[in-house]
Amino acid sequence: MAGEVSIEQIADEMYQLVADSAGQKKLKATDLTKAMTSKYGDQVSKQDCKDAIKMLIDSGRCIYGYFGGSSIEIPHREGSEN
Amino acid sequence: MSDDLKTPLLDELEKGPWPSFVKDLKQMASKKPMVKDLLRQLEKSYRDKRGYWKHGGLVGIMGYGGGVIGRYTALPDEFPGVSHFHTLRVNQPSGWFYTSKALNELMDIWDAHGSGLLNVHGSTGDLVFLGTVTDELEPTFRDLTAKDWDLGGSGSDLRTPSCCVGPARCENACYDTLALTYDLTHKYQDELHRPMFNYKYKIKMSGCPNDCTAAIARSDMGIIGIWKDDIQVDQAAFAEYVDSGMDIQGSVVDKCPTGCISVEGKEIKIDNSNCVKCMHCINTLPKALRVGKERGAAVTIGAKAPIVEGALFGSVMIPFMKMDNFEDMHDLIERIWEFWDEHGKNRERIGECVERIGLATFIEGIGLDPVPQMVKQPRDNPYIFYEEYYEEES
């Protein structure tokens, strides 16, 4: 961790970003990383962001999706499956 | 084949001298009902002149963002057997060397969990399992990993590194492509399985400029074996070619792109300073000519197929680097990713990024000095000013 912001906190904030944009915009790992580094500056490193995304994915809170590019999403049943 | 499978258009593809995938599909359809629906849908596509697949989605393995390509039929009521028909990319061994035992393991796993259909190999390099349902993804992955296999890349990640057979089978290999592929695959596991880039990033390794993996055309980063010194010549072997009646002038000398080969009697002379390493003479006279002794690799950046923008060939970034260890390569790769991460746009390949921001900015950003080999064509912009010019002026 680079500063006072914990990986858990970054993960929670990333999760909130993904949840807020669900159905409107598909966020990529780079979008989440840029959002955190612009918010916290030097307090958050890219590696912190990678670790936070890993935490979100490995816990199952988020999953990867692919629609012309990879995105990070809240698990849901997709339309094409129906 | 059952009577309910009528495929007159596909049947046409079985005619003629070449093996047909339709024949394979029909054989598998007798064992796997989902393949029957695959054939029916394909027949309908040929008849209607349109595809009926939906691609992408959320399917995957827990923790992985790559390796599974979601695929669904757009007509699930008509073709329920392919309502899910997902593809798995299995990370191939370096150079595509398998044992019979390994292939049998893979076939058993796929017979148990999927359609039994394969693509060996896909253009990415992976061995591709074609067609299974969502519920079978995790069991397939579990069985694969139990036998030490893993999934390859897909989506916006590092795609499965791929290489030619290299020094295992080829005397032209200028570095150990197999070892580098193995090294990169293991070092960049996170980048391979967890999409974190703007878009896909492909690395292909060819041992010599014959470029059997087509790295110059199909990889964001091509690492192509090359030599720095002179082509090795065995004049006695060359004399044997002459004595055999081979048309040396027409087959070799006239085809040298830089005209740097001449023949005097039974002796071949090569002006190595003008050789562009096209490999034609070495390929044509393999007993007489060999690649040089000072070997390494050239690195090209930016090749891609036409997706968002048009197709690009790779451009030389590093004309020669020794390949004694791979640390310099790791350093280069990570500097490129760092730059691309900072400056690239969503769904923009590295080649497109370089085109947009300019080569000068790119090489400065990744810490490379400009060299003549980077020049692709004479410049068409006359308004180029150098810092040295301003320094002199002031």
mmCIF file of N, CA and C in Angstrom, chain B residues 72 136 138-139 194 375:
data_model
loop_
_atom_site.group_PDB
_atom_site.id
_atom_site.type_symbol
_atom_site.label_atom_id
_atom_site.label_comp_id
_atom_site.label_asym_id
_atom_site.label_seq_id
_atom_site.Cartn_x
_atom_site.Cartn_y
_atom_site.Cartn_z
ATOM 1 N N TYR B 72 -23.644 -17.578 -27.859
ATOM 2 C CA TYR B 72 -25.027 -18.044 -27.764
ATOM 3 C C TYR B 72 -25.666 -17.971 -29.137
ATOM 4 N N GLU B 136 -20.875 -26.191 -17.560
ATOM 5 C CA GLU B 136 -19.727 -27.084 -17.726
ATOM 6 C C GLU B 136 -18.390 -26.347 -17.721
ATOM 7 N N GLU B 138 -16.805 -24.436 -15.291
ATOM 8 C CA GLU B 138 -15.978 -24.673 -14.095
ATOM 9 C C GLU B 138 -15.495 -26.125 -14.026
ATOM 10 N N PRO B 139 -16.377 -27.126 -14.276
ATOM 11 C CA PRO B 139 -15.871 -28.514 -14.269
ATOM 12 C C PRO B 139 -14.770 -28.761 -15.308
ATOM 13 N N ARG B 194 -6.177 -11.614 -16.121
ATOM 14 C CA ARG B 194 -6.992 -10.524 -15.554
ATOM 15 C C ARG B 194 -6.908 -9.315 -16.476
ATOM 16 N N VAL B 375 12.855 4.071 -39.230
ATOM 17 C CA VAL B 375 12.275 4.895 -40.297
ATOM 18 C C VAL B 375 11.552 3.993 -41.287
#
